[in-house]
Amino acid sequence: MNQHRVVVYTSNQCSDCEQVLTKLKEWDIEYEEKNISQVQSYFKELQNQKVYGTPATFINDEKVLGYQEHKLKRTLGIKDAGRFQDTDTIHFS
C-alpha cells in the first residue's frame, strides 16, 4: 500500500474522533494525532485550513471532515468491500 501523510485533528470527548483513530489503527495506517483541546497551536493550524471542528483528517493534501469511513478508505486507496461491489457475473433468478 502507498505511504500517505496522515494527520488527524481531534478534541477531547469526541466519539467521531475515536472512530477515525480506531479505523486507522485497524487498517494499519500510521498517523499523527493533533488534539486541539490540549494544544492551542493545533487549533490555530486547523483554523488556517478553514476548518473549525473535529475530527478533521488530512491525507496528503486532501481533507476528510467528520467520520466518513468510505471516503477515508477511498482516499487511502483501501478497497471497499461494501455495498457497491463490482461483480463480473450477473445472476438472474
CSV table of C-alpha atoms in Angstrom, one decimal:
chain,number,residue,atom,x,y,z
A,1,MET,CA,0.0,0.0,0.0
A,2,ASN,CA,1.2,3.5,-0.7
A,3,GLN,CA,2.6,5.6,2.1
A,4,HIS,CA,0.4,8.6,3.0
A,5,ARG,CA,1.0,11.5,5.3
A,6,VAL,CA,-2.0,11.3,7.6
A,7,VAL,CA,-2.7,14.0,10.3
A,8,VAL,CA,-5.9,13.7,12.4
A,9,TYR,CA,-7.1,16.7,14.4
A,10,THR,CA,-9.1,15.6,17.4
A,11,SER,CA,-10.6,17.0,20.5
A,12,ASN,CA,-11.5,15.6,23.9
A,13,GLN,CA,-14.6,13.5,24.4
A,14,CYS,CA,-15.2,13.3,20.6
A,15,SER,CA,-16.7,9.9,19.7
A,16,ASP,CA,-16.3,10.5,15.9
A,17,CYS,CA,-12.6,11.3,16.6
A,18,GLU,CA,-12.2,7.9,18.4
A,19,GLN,CA,-13.9,6.2,15.4
A,20,VAL,CA,-11.5,7.7,12.9
A,21,LEU,CA,-8.5,6.7,15.1
A,22,THR,CA,-9.8,3.2,15.6
A,23,LYS,CA,-10.3,2.6,11.9
A,24,LEU,CA,-6.8,3.9,11.1
A,25,LYS,CA,-5.3,1.5,13.6
A,26,GLU,CA,-7.5,-1.3,12.3
A,27,TRP,CA,-6.2,-0.6,8.7
A,28,ASP,CA,-2.6,-0.4,10.0
A,29,ILE,CA,-2.3,3.3,8.8
A,30,GLU,CA,0.3,5.4,10.5
A,31,TYR,CA,-0.9,8.8,11.5
A,32,GLU,CA,-0.1,11.9,13.6
A,33,GLU,CA,-2.8,13.0,16.1
A,34,LYS,CA,-3.2,16.6,17.0
A,35,ASN,CA,-5.6,17.2,19.9
A,36,ILE,CA,-6.9,20.8,19.7
A,37,SER,CA,-8.3,20.6,23.2
A,38,GLN,CA,-4.8,20.1,24.6
A,39,VAL,CA,-2.6,22.2,22.3
A,40,GLN,CA,-3.9,25.7,21.3
A,41,SER,CA,-1.5,26.0,18.4
A,42,TYR,CA,-3.1,22.9,16.8
A,43,PHE,CA,-6.5,24.7,16.8
A,44,LYS,CA,-4.8,27.6,15.1
A,45,GLU,CA,-3.4,25.3,12.4
A,46,LEU,CA,-6.8,23.8,11.8
A,47,GLN,CA,-8.4,27.3,11.6
A,48,ASN,CA,-5.8,28.2,9.0
A,49,GLN,CA,-7.2,25.4,6.9
A,50,LYS,CA,-10.7,27.0,7.2
A,51,VAL,CA,-11.8,24.0,9.4
A,52,TYR,CA,-13.4,24.6,12.8
A,53,GLY,CA,-14.5,21.2,14.0
A,54,THR,CA,-13.2,17.7,14.7
A,55,PRO,CA,-12.4,15.2,13.6
A,56,ALA,CA,-10.5,16.6,10.6
A,57,THR,CA,-8.3,14.1,8.8
A,58,PHE,CA,-5.7,15.3,6.3
A,59,ILE,CA,-4.4,12.6,3.9
A,60,ASN,CA,-1.6,14.1,1.9
A,61,ASP,CA,-3.4,17.2,0.5
A,62,GLU,CA,-7.0,16.0,0.8
A,63,LYS,CA,-9.2,16.6,3.9
A,64,VAL,CA,-11.9,14.3,5.2
A,65,LEU,CA,-14.2,16.1,7.7
A,66,GLY,CA,-16.0,14.1,10.3
A,67,TYR,CA,-16.2,10.3,10.4
A,68,GLN,CA,-16.7,9.2,6.7
A,69,GLU,CA,-15.4,5.6,6.5
A,70,HIS,CA,-15.9,5.2,2.8
A,71,LYS,CA,-14.2,8.5,2.0
A,72,LEU,CA,-11.3,7.6,4.3
A,73,LYS,CA,-10.9,4.3,2.5
A,74,ARG,CA,-11.1,5.8,-0.9
A,75,THR,CA,-8.6,8.5,-0.1
A,76,LEU,CA,-6.2,6.0,1.4
A,77,GLY,CA,-6.6,3.6,-1.5
A,78,ILE,CA,-8.2,0.8,0.6
A,79,LYS,CA,-10.5,-1.4,-1.4
A,80,ASP,CA,-14.0,-1.2,0.0
A,81,ALA,CA,-16.0,-4.4,0.0
A,82,GLY,CA,-19.1,-2.5,1.0
A,83,ARG,CA,-22.5,-2.4,-0.7
A,84,PHE,CA,-21.2,-1.1,-4.1
A,85,GLN,CA,-19.2,-4.1,-5.1
A,86,ASP,CA,-18.3,-4.6,-8.8
A,87,THR,CA,-19.2,-8.1,-9.9
A,88,ASP,CA,-18.2,-9.9,-13.1
A,89,THR,CA,-21.3,-12.1,-13.2
A,90,ILE,CA,-24.9,-11.1,-13.1
A,91,HIS,CA,-27.3,-13.7,-11.7
A,92,PHE,CA,-30.9,-13.8,-12.6
A,93,SER,CA,-33.5,-15.9,-10.7
